[in-house]
Backbone as CSV, one residue per row, in Angstrom:
resi,resn,N_x,N_y,N_z,CA_x,CA_y,CA_z,C_x,C_y,C_z
1,UNK,-63.540,63.233,53.606,-62.747,62.150,53.719,-62.628,61.595,55.119
2,UNK,-62.728,60.312,55.298,-62.574,59.725,56.654,-61.065,59.730,56.985
3,UNK,-60.880,59.518,58.283,-59.508,59.472,58.819,-58.703,58.405,58.079
4,UNK,-59.321,57.219,57.869,-58.604,56.116,57.252,-58.297,56.471,55.776
5,UNK,-59.161,57.126,55.083,-58.912,57.451,53.756,-57.767,58.502,53.619
6,UNK,-57.729,59.410,54.575,-56.623,60.440,54.603,-55.281,59.639,54.837
7,UNK,-55.355,58.794,55.764,-54.144,58.056,56.107,-53.646,57.232,54.961
8,UNK,-54.558,56.512,54.237,-54.175,55.784,53.055,-53.637,56.676,51.927
9,UNK,-54.173,57.828,51.826,-53.703,58.799,50.789,-52.377,59.332,51.107
10,UNK,-52.137,59.581,52.318,-50.894,60.148,52.783,-49.745,59.154,52.640
11,UNK,-49.968,57.935,52.929,-48.917,56.931,52.941,-49.066,55.834,51.791
12,UNK,-49.708,56.310,50.760,-49.930,55.274,49.658,-48.707,54.708,49.044
13,UNK,-47.660,55.585,48.951,-46.447,55.070,48.272,-45.711,54.049,49.258
14,UNK,-45.696,54.388,50.516,-45.172,53.469,51.539,-45.896,52.126,51.497
15,UNK,-47.259,52.258,51.471,-48.034,51.073,51.444,-47.747,50.249,50.201
16,UNK,-47.569,50.958,49.049,-47.268,50.278,47.772,-46.009,49.515,47.859
17,UNK,-44.961,50.023,48.517,-43.639,49.379,48.624,-43.837,48.087,49.482
18,UNK,-44.590,48.177,50.552,-44.821,47.131,51.483,-45.540,45.936,50.713
19,UNK,-46.570,46.336,49.919,-47.307,45.360,49.155,-46.396,44.713,48.161
20,UNK,-45.585,45.436,47.465,-44.627,44.841,46.511,-43.657,43.793,47.185
21,UNK,-43.150,44.198,48.383,-42.317,43.249,49.100,-43.110,41.985,49.426
22,UNK,-44.297,42.158,49.937,-45.133,40.955,50.316,-45.392,40.028,49.135
23,UNK,-45.627,40.669,47.960,-45.827,39.872,46.696,-44.543,39.086,46.334
24,UNK,-43.440,39.738,46.423,-42.139,39.033,46.135,-41.889,37.851,47.074
25,UNK,-42.144,38.137,48.326,-41.879,37.157,49.374,-42.822,35.977,49.177
26,UNK,-44.110,36.210,48.884,-45.028,35.152,48.629,-44.746,34.300,47.445
27,UNK,-44.184,34.942,46.415,-43.802,34.157,45.238,-42.724,33.203,45.578
28,UNK,-41.675,33.585,46.341,-40.553,32.787,46.663,-40.736,31.812,47.822
29,UNK,-41.732,32.070,48.619,-41.880,31.231,49.827,-43.138,30.365,49.848
30,UNK,-44.165,30.846,49.152,-45.466,30.100,49.058,-45.534,29.276,47.762
31,UNK,-46.253,28.226,47.803,-46.429,27.435,46.562,-47.742,27.900,45.907
32,UNK,-47.641,28.911,45.083,-48.768,29.528,44.442,-49.430,28.588,43.385
33,UNK,-50.691,28.627,43.353,-51.448,27.851,42.326,-51.510,28.659,41.006
34,UNK,-51.943,27.936,39.955,-52.062,28.682,38.687,-53.090,29.827,38.748
35,UNK,-54.123,29.694,39.551,-55.181,30.743,39.649,-54.673,31.863,40.448
36,UNK,-53.848,31.625,41.557,-53.470,32.662,42.437,-52.286,33.533,41.919
37,UNK,-51.425,32.864,41.059,-50.299,33.551,40.504,-50.585,34.805,39.774
38,UNK,-51.575,34.864,38.849,-51.823,36.123,38.116,-52.378,37.175,39.074
39,UNK,-53.106,36.769,40.143,-53.621,37.780,41.116,-52.504,38.456,41.753
40,UNK,-51.435,37.691,42.187,-50.293,38.322,42.824,-49.554,39.238,41.886
41,UNK,-49.444,38.823,40.615,-48.731,39.617,39.626,-49.526,40.908,39.424
42,UNK,-50.821,40.879,39.328,-51.669,42.127,39.143,-51.526,43.020,40.334
43,UNK,-51.502,42.535,41.541,-51.347,43.385,42.662,-49.968,44.053,42.700
44,UNK,-48.963,43.322,42.314,-47.643,43.923,42.247,-47.579,45.043,41.199
45,UNK,-48.161,44.796,39.959,-48.164,45.835,38.927,-48.917,47.022,39.377
46,UNK,-50.022,46.839,40.096,-50.882,47.979,40.579,-50.020,48.799,41.556
47,UNK,-49.242,48.121,42.428,-48.426,48.863,43.396,-47.359,49.646,42.664
48,UNK,-46.795,49.026,41.608,-45.805,49.843,40.812,-46.391,51.050,40.203
49,UNK,-47.653,50.979,39.674,-48.347,52.082,39.115,-48.597,53.161,40.153
50,UNK,-48.869,52.765,41.397,-49.082,53.756,42.507,-47.843,54.579,42.669
51,UNK,-46.666,53.932,42.591,-45.429,54.585,42.769,-44.999,55.494,41.619
52,UNK,-45.083,54.840,40.383,-44.545,55.563,39.222,-45.535,56.376,38.438
53,UNK,-46.790,55.955,38.466,-47.822,56.685,37.691,-47.565,56.682,36.167
54,UNK,-46.776,55.628,35.713,-46.537,55.462,34.318,-46.987,54.102,33.788
55,UNK,-47.827,54.128,32.801,-48.326,52.943,32.231,-47.238,51.951,31.728
56,UNK,-46.315,52.514,30.970,-45.263,51.694,30.346,-44.454,50.978,31.492
57,UNK,-44.089,51.686,32.551,-43.333,51.098,33.585,-44.162,50.001,34.275
58,UNK,-45.443,50.262,34.463,-46.364,49.263,35.114,-46.345,48.044,34.240
59,UNK,-46.495,48.064,32.931,-46.505,46.931,32.061,-45.195,46.114,32.180
60,UNK,-44.040,46.870,32.102,-42.783,46.143,32.224,-42.625,45.508,33.568
61,UNK,-43.010,46.119,34.568,-42.883,45.560,35.965,-43.813,44.306,36.090
62,UNK,-44.966,44.445,35.468,-45.876,43.229,35.520,-45.298,42.069,34.799
63,UNK,-44.721,42.304,33.641,-44.120,41.199,32.884,-42.900,40.627,33.597
64,UNK,-42.136,41.451,34.184,-40.994,40.952,34.932,-41.408,40.153,36.119
65,UNK,-42.423,40.631,36.807,-43.010,39.827,37.969,-43.594,38.539,37.592
66,UNK,-44.206,38.508,36.381,-44.806,37.269,35.834,-43.653,36.203,35.562
67,UNK,-42.559,36.724,34.989,-41.451,35.853,34.760,-40.882,35.270,36.068
68,UNK,-40.711,36.186,37.085,-40.188,35.734,38.413,-41.173,34.706,38.979
69,UNK,-42.505,34.964,38.887,-43.455,34.001,39.448,-43.350,32.661,38.745
70,UNK,-43.214,32.655,37.449,-43.186,31.324,36.703,-41.852,30.707,37.057
71,UNK,-40.713,31.433,37.189,-39.465,30.866,37.522,-39.618,30.207,38.967
72,UNK,-40.242,30.814,39.815,-40.389,30.260,41.214,-41.361,29.138,41.412
73,UNK,-42.428,29.176,40.639,-43.570,28.324,40.871,-43.886,27.370,39.667
74,UNK,-43.281,27.527,38.481,-43.595,26.830,37.308,-43.512,25.321,37.524
75,UNK,-42.460,24.839,38.137,-42.278,23.432,38.390,-43.313,22.906,39.290
76,UNK,-43.636,23.655,40.398,-44.645,23.306,41.359,-45.994,23.066,40.694
77,UNK,-46.372,24.054,39.867,-47.669,23.974,39.094,-47.716,22.768,38.233
78,UNK,-46.653,22.509,37.468,-46.580,21.250,36.664,-46.836,19.998,37.486
79,UNK,-46.101,19.953,38.608,-46.189,18.631,39.346,-47.523,18.467,40.151
80,UNK,-48.147,19.577,40.590,-49.377,19.456,41.346,-50.692,19.651,40.575
81,UNK,-50.608,20.295,39.385,-51.848,20.590,38.686,-51.951,19.943,37.287
82,UNK,-50.829,19.473,36.744,-50.840,19.004,35.376,-50.431,17.546,35.258
83,UNK,-49.811,17.001,36.353,-49.314,15.588,36.212,-50.353,14.642,36.877
84,UNK,-50.619,13.617,36.276,-51.571,12.629,36.715,-50.922,11.304,37.046
85,UNK,-51.442,10.573,37.986,-50.945,9.306,38.387,-51.142,8.184,37.376
86,UNK,-52.120,8.365,36.542,-52.396,7.384,35.495,-52.501,8.175,34.139
87,UNK,-52.227,7.466,33.066,-52.307,8.117,31.718,-53.789,8.613,31.446
88,UNK,-53.893,9.699,30.740,-55.187,10.170,30.372,-55.777,9.459,29.164
89,UNK,-54.933,8.734,28.474,-55.413,7.905,27.321,-54.458,6.697,27.312
90,UNK,-54.854,5.620,26.802,-54.070,4.310,26.843,-52.706,4.507,26.250
91,UNK,-51.704,3.932,26.922,-50.337,3.792,26.331,-50.329,2.443,25.581
92,UNK,-49.297,2.367,24.651,-49.120,1.163,23.955,-48.730,0.005,24.874
93,UNK,-49.209,-1.187,24.582,-48.905,-2.359,25.383,-48.112,-3.336,24.464
94,UNK,-46.766,-3.394,24.645,-45.936,-4.164,23.778,-45.204,-5.207,24.568
95,UNK,-44.897,-6.317,23.928,-44.222,-7.397,24.527,-42.857,-7.584,23.821
96,UNK,-41.850,-6.969,24.322,-40.562,-6.969,23.577,-39.410,-6.737,24.548
97,UNK,-38.212,-7.192,24.192,-36.990,-6.913,24.895,-36.005,-6.300,23.962
98,UNK,-35.174,-5.419,24.501,-34.171,-4.748,23.645,-32.881,-4.648,24.445
99,UNK,-31.805,-4.333,23.683,-30.509,-4.040,24.423,-30.383,-2.647,24.914
100,UNK,-30.048,-2.481,26.176,-30.053,-1.162,26.769,-28.985,-0.241,26.134
101,UNK,-29.476,0.950,25.894,-28.555,1.992,25.297,-27.846,2.770,26.368
102,UNK,-27.804,4.095,26.215,-27.132,4.952,27.217,-25.784,5.442,26.618
103,UNK,-25.359,4.945,25.442,-24.107,5.352,24.824,-24.261,6.722,24.205
104,UNK,-23.243,7.556,24.338,-23.258,8.831,23.634,-23.036,8.601,22.081
105,UNK,-23.767,9.348,21.272,-23.590,9.174,19.808,-23.528,10.531,19.230
106,UNK,-22.535,10.779,18.356,-22.410,12.011,17.654,-22.688,11.741,16.227
107,UNK,-23.497,12.510,15.631,-24.055,12.283,14.265,-23.668,13.485,13.432
108,UNK,-23.013,13.209,12.254,-22.689,14.223,11.257,-23.491,13.988,10.037
109,UNK,-24.266,15.001,9.689,-24.965,15.027,8.409,-24.119,15.950,7.422
110,UNK,-24.680,16.047,6.264,-24.010,16.957,5.271,-24.048,18.407,5.724
111,UNK,-25.004,18.755,6.499,-25.156,20.176,6.937,-24.804,20.531,8.337
112,UNK,-24.871,19.513,9.284,-24.658,19.813,10.668,-24.249,18.606,11.428
113,UNK,-23.956,18.892,12.766,-23.597,17.802,13.623,-24.439,17.945,14.935
114,UNK,-24.777,16.827,15.469,-25.560,16.907,16.707,-25.155,15.692,17.672
115,UNK,-25.338,15.943,18.927,-25.027,14.904,19.884,-26.259,14.477,20.679
116,UNK,-26.518,13.224,20.699,-27.636,12.634,21.477,-27.238,11.399,22.131
117,UNK,-28.141,10.564,22.590,-27.875,9.321,23.315,-28.625,8.210,22.658
118,UNK,-28.114,7.012,22.716,-28.774,5.835,22.172,-29.827,5.345,23.139
119,UNK,-31.010,5.224,22.613,-32.108,4.704,23.540,-31.957,3.223,23.716
120,UNK,-31.903,2.438,22.620,-31.757,1.012,22.670,-31.224,0.507,21.324
121,UNK,-30.700,-0.725,21.454,-30.289,-1.463,20.196,-31.307,-2.634,20.112
122,UNK,-31.514,-3.012,18.850,-32.380,-4.191,18.554,-31.504,-5.417,18.478
123,UNK,-31.723,-6.434,19.292,-30.869,-7.599,19.323,-30.847,-8.309,17.938
124,UNK,-29.670,-8.763,17.619,-29.455,-9.645,16.403,-29.661,-8.853,15.111
125,UNK,-29.575,-7.502,15.222,-29.675,-6.650,14.028,-28.633,-5.622,14.157
126,UNK,-28.559,-4.695,13.078,-27.617,-3.555,13.211,-28.430,-2.253,13.434
127,UNK,-29.579,-2.398,14.075,-30.451,-1.206,14.252,-30.392,-0.700,15.652
128,UNK,-30.531,0.638,15.778,-30.653,1.306,17.040,-31.614,2.477,16.941
129,UNK,-32.087,2.872,18.080,-33.083,4.002,18.191,-32.320,5.107,19.028
130,UNK,-32.290,6.349,18.579,-31.606,7.380,19.305,-32.551,8.548,19.613
131,UNK,-32.231,9.325,20.514,-32.763,10.681,20.777,-34.157,10.816,21.430
132,UNK,-35.077,9.885,21.113,-36.408,9.997,21.652,-37.213,11.247,21.236
133,UNK,-36.680,11.893,20.190,-37.373,13.014,19.596,-36.803,13.152,18.150
134,UNK,-37.502,13.928,17.273,-36.956,14.145,15.989,-35.594,14.860,15.917
135,UNK,-34.752,14.484,15.014,-33.434,15.147,14.854,-33.432,15.846,13.473
136,UNK,-34.545,15.968,12.783,-34.677,16.646,11.546,-33.723,16.049,10.466
137,UNK,-33.629,14.714,10.436,-32.863,14.056,9.402,-33.902,13.446,8.410
138,UNK,-33.487,12.866,7.325,-34.324,12.376,6.284,-34.137,10.782,6.175
139,UNK,-35.207,10.107,5.985,-35.185,8.696,5.783,-34.313,8.399,4.509
140,UNK,-33.389,7.470,4.553,-32.576,7.126,3.393,-31.266,7.938,3.433
141,UNK,-31.112,8.908,4.347,-29.884,9.730,4.423,-28.786,8.916,5.057
142,UNK,-27.592,9.026,4.575,-26.335,8.343,5.118,-25.684,9.447,5.977
143,UNK,-25.330,9.025,7.250,-24.745,9.915,8.160,-23.489,9.193,8.686
144,UNK,-22.572,10.064,9.247,-21.416,9.551,9.990,-21.701,9.623,11.429
145,UNK,-21.350,8.500,12.151,-21.646,8.423,13.613,-20.415,7.987,14.338
146,UNK,-20.256,8.560,15.544,-19.251,8.085,16.488,-19.825,7.782,17.796
147,UNK,-19.614,6.533,18.303,-20.203,6.146,19.565,-19.152,6.170,20.663
148,UNK,-19.548,6.555,21.857,-18.760,6.478,23.130,-19.507,5.664,24.091
149,UNK,-18.876,4.563,24.611,-19.601,3.591,25.409,-20.024,4.230,26.716
150,UNK,-21.184,3.754,27.220,-21.763,4.118,28.517,-20.935,3.457,29.583
151,UNK,-20.760,4.125,30.753,-20.209,3.505,31.944,-20.928,4.098,33.089
152,UNK,-21.091,3.257,34.104,-21.923,3.704,35.361,-21.327,4.914,36.018
153,UNK,-20.005,5.067,35.890,-19.349,6.221,36.515,-19.324,7.435,35.636
154,UNK,-19.868,7.345,34.370,-19.861,8.408,33.450,-18.614,8.305,32.528
155,UNK,-18.677,8.985,31.415,-17.560,8.960,30.442,-17.544,10.300,29.741
156,UNK,-16.364,10.646,29.290,-16.205,11.952,28.663,-16.260,11.775,27.151
157,UNK,-17.269,12.334,26.493,-17.320,12.159,25.056,-16.222,12.990,24.379
158,UNK,-15.958,12.790,23.187,-15.062,13.674,22.435,-15.537,15.077,22.331
159,UNK,-14.674,15.937,21.935,-15.043,17.411,21.805,-16.374,17.560,21.032
160,UNK,-17.157,18.452,21.548,-18.493,18.665,20.954,-18.434,19.065,19.510
161,UNK,-18.653,18.119,18.598,-18.695,18.366,17.151,-17.408,19.006,16.693
162,UNK,-16.254,18.417,16.830,-15.065,18.973,16.347,-14.902,18.716,14.833
163,UNK,-13.684,18.922,14.314,-13.415,18.560,12.964,-13.746,17.013,12.835
164,UNK,-14.205,16.678,11.681,-14.683,15.297,11.475,-13.682,14.204,12.032
165,UNK,-14.236,13.248,12.849,-13.385,12.190,13.508,-13.149,11.096,12.520
166,UNK,-11.905,10.646,12.377,-11.580,9.513,11.435,-12.099,8.188,11.894
167,UNK,-12.579,8.077,13.219,-13.068,6.827,13.757,-14.527,6.732,13.519
168,UNK,-15.159,7.664,12.958,-16.688,7.632,12.712,-16.975,6.619,11.567
169,UNK,-18.119,6.035,11.639,-18.586,5.047,10.704,-19.876,5.532,10.045
170,UNK,-20.182,4.871,8.936,-21.472,5.248,8.256,-22.668,4.537,8.871
171,UNK,-23.787,5.217,8.818,-25.073,4.662,9.202,-26.188,5.258,8.334
172,UNK,-27.245,4.573,8.249,-28.365,5.039,7.451,-29.590,5.404,8.312
173,UNK,-30.203,6.513,8.038,-31.376,6.914,8.779,-32.539,6.170,8.096
174,UNK,-33.239,5.313,8.928,-34.394,4.597,8.348,-35.709,5.373,8.600
175,UNK,-35.763,6.073,9.710,-36.954,6.831,10.094,-36.627,7.949,11.107
176,UNK,-37.186,9.105,10.928,-37.004,10.213,11.845,-38.465,10.748,12.237
177,UNK,-38.831,10.536,13.517,-40.079,10.928,14.021,-40.088,11.646,15.346
178,UNK,-41.203,12.016,15.880,-41.220,12.703,17.185,-40.833,11.696,18.265
179,UNK,-40.743,10.442,18.003,-40.496,9.422,19.004,-38.997,9.009,18.928
180,UNK,-38.273,9.443,17.984,-36.858,9.129,17.882,-36.413,8.850,16.445
181,UNK,-35.192,8.452,16.298,-34.646,8.152,14.941,-34.059,6.767,14.972
182,UNK,-34.445,6.002,13.879,-33.906,4.649,13.706,-32.728,4.721,12.798
183,UNK,-31.623,4.196,13.250,-30.379,4.074,12.446,-30.052,2.619,12.105
184,UNK,-29.569,2.337,10.977,-29.036,1.030,10.640,-27.569,1.144,10.412
185,UNK,-26.880,0.032,10.570,-25.377,-0.037,10.447,-24.704,0.239,11.775
186,UNK,-25.417,0.039,12.850,-24.800,0.342,14.146,-24.665,-0.939,15.023
187,UNK,-23.506,-1.056,15.652,-23.339,-2.161,16.587,-22.969,-1.493,17.956
188,UNK,-23.435,-2.126,19.110,-23.071,-1.524,20.346,-21.593,-1.439,20.612
189,UNK,-21.099,-0.318,21.109,-19.597,-0.147,21.220,-19.088,-0.911,22.486
190,UNK,-19.874,-1.628,23.193,-19.432,-2.308,24.364,-19.991,-3.726,24.319
191,UNK,-19.267,-4.702,24.826,-19.727,-6.043,24.823,-20.784,-6.291,25.852
192,UNK,-21.790,-7.082,25.510,-22.758,-7.553,26.440,-23.608,-6.514,27.041
193,UNK,-24.243,-5.537,26.305,-25.154,-4.694,26.904,-26.370,-5.369,27.535
194,UNK,-26.957,-4.941,28.623,-28.053,-5.640,29.213,-29.223,-5.665,28.272
195,UNK,-29.882,-6.888,28.298,-31.155,-7.040,27.547,-32.262,-6.833,28.550
196,UNK,-33.133,-5.869,28.301,-34.199,-5.577,29.321,-35.519,-5.580,28.527
197,UNK,-36.560,-6.017,29.274,-37.888,-5.910,28.661,-38.392,-4.493,28.627
198,UNK,-39.128,-4.147,27.573,-39.864,-2.886,27.528,-40.944,-2.902,28.576
199,UNK,-40.972,-1.829,29.424,-41.986,-1.792,30.466,-43.386,-1.558,29.910
200,UNK,-44.332,-2.300,30.380,-45.740,-2.102,30.016,-46.286,-0.850,30.863
201,UNK,-47.459,-0.378,30.465,-48.040,0.705,31.161,-48.119,0.582,32.664
202,UNK,-48.449,-0.653,33.090,-48.623,-0.934,34.512,-47.297,-1.016,35.237
203,UNK,-46.166,-1.136,34.469,-44.836,-1.189,35.048,-44.264,0.167,35.489
204,UNK,-44.905,1.267,35.035,-44.467,2.588,35.297,-45.084,3.040,36.680
205,UNK,-44.209,3.179,37.653,-44.698,3.407,38.974,-44.496,4.769,39.566
206,UNK,-45.435,5.661,39.503,-45.366,6.996,40.132,-45.041,6.907,41.663
207,UNK,-44.122,7.757,42.097,-43.778,7.728,43.498,-42.622,6.829,43.802
208,UNK,-42.148,6.090,42.799,-41.066,5.160,42.980,-39.805,5.672,42.283
209,UNK,-38.661,5.088,42.675,-37.376,5.602,42.117,-37.138,4.872,40.769
210,UNK,-36.454,5.580,39.945,-35.998,5.020,38.663,-34.635,5.539,38.413
211,UNK,-33.893,4.898,37.461,-32.529,5.269,37.247,-32.326,5.716,35.838
212,UNK,-31.810,6.945,35.651,-31.539,7.532,34.367,-30.060,7.246,33.951
213,UNK,-29.883,6.573,32.810,-28.590,6.151,32.345,-28.071,7.120,31.386
214,UNK,-27.136,8.054,31.816,-26.620,9.062,30.962,-25.154,8.753,30.539
215,UNK,-24.761,9.225,29.369,-23.461,8.938,28.986,-22.367,9.648,29.680
216,UNK,-22.599,10.898,30.041,-21.540,11.685,30.626,-21.537,11.667,32.182
217,UNK,-22.656,11.522,32.808,-22.765,11.526,34.245,-23.066,10.232,34.903
218,UNK,-23.072,9.127,34.115,-23.368,7.839,34.770,-24.837,7.646,35.024
219,UNK,-25.148,6.875,36.059,-26.505,6.601,36.459,-27.031,7.626,37.520
220,UNK,-28.061,8.337,37.186,-28.666,9.322,38.032,-30.010,8.844,38.553
221,UNK,-30.171,8.981,39.929,-31.516,8.559,40.439,-32.557,9.635,40.197
222,UNK,-33.797,9.172,40.016,-34.914,10.096,39.810,-36.150,9.498,40.390
223,UNK,-37.144,10.321,40.708,-38.414,9.871,41.181,-39.460,10.148,40.119
224,UNK,-40.248,9.085,39.782,-41.300,9.189,38.795,-42.430,9.909,39.476
225,UNK,-42.895,11.008,38.831,-44.002,11.764,39.464,-45.392,11.411,38.887
226,UNK,-45.385,11.089,37.532,-46.678,10.747,36.882,-46.658,11.005,35.427
227,UNK,-47.807,11.239,34.892,-47.921,11.417,33.376,-48.445,12.725,33.093
228,UNK,-47.910,13.261,31.977,-48.332,14.630,31.464,-48.701,14.442,29.954
229,UNK,-49.900,14.826,29.626,-50.351,14.700,28.236,-49.972,16.033,27.460
230,UNK,-48.932,15.859,26.625,-48.538,16.938,25.800,-49.210,16.930,24.437
231,UNK,-48.939,17.933,23.615,-49.490,17.905,22.220,-48.919,16.742,21.350
232,UNK,-47.796,16.224,21.800,-47.128,15.113,21.000,-47.269,13.796,21.822
233,UNK,-48.314,13.675,22.546,-48.528,12.371,23.245,-48.122,12.480,24.648
234,UNK,-48.246,11.293,25.395,-47.975,11.165,26.723,-46.401,11.335,27.030
235,UNK,-46.067,12.033,28.152,-44.741,12.035,28.659,-44.770,11.611,30.091
236,UNK,-43.721,10.921,30.556,-43.586,10.656,31.975,-42.801,11.859,32.605
237,UNK,-43.282,12.328,33.685,-42.635,13.450,34.443,-41.837,12.812,35.538
238,UNK,-40.552,13.129,35.637,-39.733,12.698,36.689,-38.923,13.793,37.285
239,UNK,-38.366,13.646,38.383,-37.558,14.632,39.091,-36.321,14.045,39.673
240,UNK,-35.156,14.643,39.221,-33.876,14.156,39.716,-33.860,14.281,41.258
241,UNK,-33.223,13.397,41.939,-33.152,13.333,43.390,-31.679,13.555,43.798
242,UNK,-31.489,14.105,44.970,-30.114,14.330,45.437,-29.477,15.455,44.746
243,UNK,-28.137,15.651,44.952,-27.393,16.727,44.376,-26.640,16.231,43.199
244,UNK,-27.336,15.697,42.294,-26.705,15.116,41.034,-26.537,16.157,40.022
245,UNK,-25.637,15.921,38.968,-25.431,16.883,37.896,-26.759,17.259,37.180
246,UNK,-26.789,18.397,36.540,-27.927,18.774,35.741,-27.859,18.056,34.399
247,UNK,-29.021,17.965,33.769,-29.148,17.403,32.433,-28.395,18.296,31.456
248,UNK,-27.545,17.711,30.624,-26.718,18.541,29.726,-27.091,18.233,28.258
249,UNK,-26.635,19.106,27.410,-26.882,18.871,26.018,-26.348,17.526,25.550
250,UNK,-27.084,16.837,24.788,-26.640,15.513,24.278,-27.208,14.378,25.128
251,UNK,-28.013,14.699,26.150,-28.542,13.661,27.038,-29.857,13.062,26.441
252,UNK,-30.460,13.725,25.428,-31.676,13.240,24.833,-31.559,11.760,24.464
253,UNK,-32.552,10.923,24.851,-32.541,9.480,24.545,-32.001,8.633,25.652
254,UNK,-31.532,9.274,26.703,-30.947,8.447,27.805,-32.043,7.547,28.417
255,UNK,-31.789,6.261,28.571,-32.800,5.316,29.054,-33.096,5.523,30.508
256,UNK,-34.390,5.244,30.822,-34.813,5.330,32.203,-35.325,3.830,32.578
257,UNK,-34.696,3.345,33.670,-34.987,1.991,34.080,-35.643,1.936,35.432
258,UNK,-36.702,1.193,35.573,-37.426,1.052,36.869,-37.722,-0.396,37.130
259,UNK,-37.341,-0.881,38.307,-37.480,-2.197,38.643,-37.101,-3.260,37.577
260,UNK,-35.951,-2.985,36.924,-35.366,-3.905,36.002,-36.027,-3.844,34.580
261,UNK,-36.969,-2.854,34.362,-37.576,-2.734,33.116,-37.374,-1.336,32.461
262,UNK,-37.254,-1.351,31.173,-36.938,-0.064,30.463,-38.333,0.620,30.243
263,UNK,-38.509,1.774,31.029,-39.814,2.401,30.982,-39.856,3.627,30.060
264,UNK,-38.736,4.200,29.759,-38.725,5.401,28.985,-37.362,5.971,28.555
265,UNK,-37.346,7.028,27.801,-36.185,7.694,27.357,-36.338,9.163,27.504
266,UNK,-35.269,9.831,27.937,-35.258,11.244,28.158,-35.554,12.009,26.857
267,UNK,-36.594,12.749,26.839,-36.988,13.514,25.638,-36.701,15.077,25.753
268,UNK,-36.786,15.595,26.959,-36.670,16.998,27.233,-36.514,17.275,28.692
269,UNK,-36.132,18.498,29.043,-36.279,18.955,30.419,-37.452,19.917,30.439
270,UNK,-37.901,20.220,31.721,-39.018,21.091,31.867,-38.617,22.485,31.322
271,UNK,-39.409,23.018,30.361,-38.981,24.311,29.721,-38.949,25.540,30.626
272,UNK,-39.775,25.509,31.705,-39.862,26.678,32.588,-38.784,26.557,33.621
273,UNK,-37.917,27.550,33.879,-36.986,27.540,34.962,-37.708,27.460,36.279
274,UNK,-37.121,26.755,37.214,-37.776,26.578,38.536,-36.698,26.332,39.603
275,UNK,-37.053,26.449,40.813,-36.210,26.088,41.904,-36.333,24.672,42.255
276,UNK,-35.274,24.095,42.873,-35.386,22.669,43.342,-34.771,21.766,42.313
277,UNK,-34.874,20.464,42.591,-34.381,19.381,41.695,-34.914,19.519,40.296
278,UNK,-34.095,19.146,39.319,-34.537,19.388,37.922,-35.607,18.393,37.509
279,UNK,-36.630,18.843,36.736,-37.676,18.103,36.304,-37.319,17.629,34.799
280,UNK,-37.544,16.290,34.549,-37.226,15.795,33.229,-38.535,15.218,32.661
281,UNK,-38.630,15.264,31.337,-39.786,14.683,30.597,-39.289,13.485,29.794
282,UNK,-39.911,12.344,30.024,-39.492,10.982,29.541,-40.521,10.488,28.579
283,UNK,-40.131,10.121,27.353,-41.017,9.462,26.423,-41.190,7.963,26.833
284,UNK,-42.446,7.505,27.085,-42.628,6.105,27.461,-42.003,5.103,26.420
285,UNK,-41.234,4.196,26.963,-40.530,3.203,26.098,-41.581,2.400,25.289
286,UNK,-42.721,2.070,25.897,-43.664,1.309,25.128,-44.196,2.048,23.906
287,UNK,-44.415,3.396,24.044,-44.909,4.203,22.991,-43.856,4.330,21.932
288,UNK,-42.562,4.549,22.375,-41.405,4.663,21.345,-41.312,3.437,20.525
289,UNK,-41.309,2.253,21.185,-41.180,1.032,20.444,-42.314,0.783,19.562
290,UNK,-43.508,0.903,20.093,-44.693,0.700,19.284,-44.847,1.678,18.102
291,UNK,-44.562,2.915,18.327,-44.769,3.915,17.247,-43.752,3.676,16.175
292,UNK,-42.476,3.474,16.531,-41.457,3.298,15.484,-41.644,1.894,14.797
293,UNK,-42.182,0.954,15.461,-42.465,-0.369,14.830,-43.545,-0.205,13.846
294,UNK,-44.600,0.427,14.217,-45.740,0.655,13.285,-45.455,1.570,12.188
295,UNK,-44.789,2.630,12.444,-44.525,3.683,11.476,-43.496,3.210,10.462
296,UNK,-42.445,2.502,10.879,-41.361,2.179,9.933,-41.661,1.087,8.986
297,UNK,-42.444,0.050,9.481,-42.596,-1.093,8.596,-41.438,-1.918,8.456
298,UNK,-40.371,-1.780,9.299,-39.150,-2.568,9.117,-39.313,-3.894,9.907
299,UNK,-39.406,-5.016,9.242,-39.651,-6.246,9.904,-38.547,-6.507,10.905
300,UNK,-37.268,-5.979,10.707,-36.162,-6.242,11.574,-36.412,-5.694,12.965
301,UNK,-37.365,-4.832,13.141,-37.599,-4.408,14.528,-38.440,-5.355,15.381
302,UNK,-39.016,-6.351,14.698,-39.721,-7.444,15.407,-38.702,-8.141,16.351
303,UNK,-39.146,-8.449,17.604,-38.288,-9.098,18.497,-38.033,-10.555,18.143
């Protein structure tokens, strides 16, 4: 054995501890790429094996380190490696205007209750679109709904699904899809909601500010990062700016306005925990309007 080999053998456990610390520090301080992250996790797991000499403990430590790495870098990987400045396939190009939503809506079915947000109202009709994702309701189903008006400073909705509220009214589900739910029998709970044009694909500006209209927290500023192609179509990726409140349950469907045009509706938050401002996933308004218009066949959705 050479002198170096003897030294490495003698201090292998101390070296393993140092390597583990370096791996942890790199995960939390460096912006690791998708390719580099598993290498760091493997080195960490190997160091644990050097200390413990137990395969089960090595596997557990590797999985924990993987979770920590995803927690620390998942958002960065999404923004830098999966988000594109232009859509990977064409978005719908629609020419329509709607009444701005943002109102909290509580929906009671025969089996459950859920809270979401109104995406928009269709002018001169009793139709509205909510949630920007499926709510697992059935077309033709009658539900009870309670609306709480949007305000720029935020509003406090009633208790989360309490005993049935006597102020609730009937509404009919016309369509439930991945793009949202169409309800009939709904009127805006506030007078004179803004009428805004649906943003065309070219109106969505990555790198520019947009405003998220939430029922409980008012208007929240966000920066549009780009487009992400998910298994259910394109989503706009945005990031909240400043020290604003986090996205809460019931915010699905909250409208996103950019340069006076309605560009999308909150569909989800980034599923992977991460450090820094919260990342939100927004369903493009042009796709929501176009998909529901084509799928429903309801002439009343025509502008």
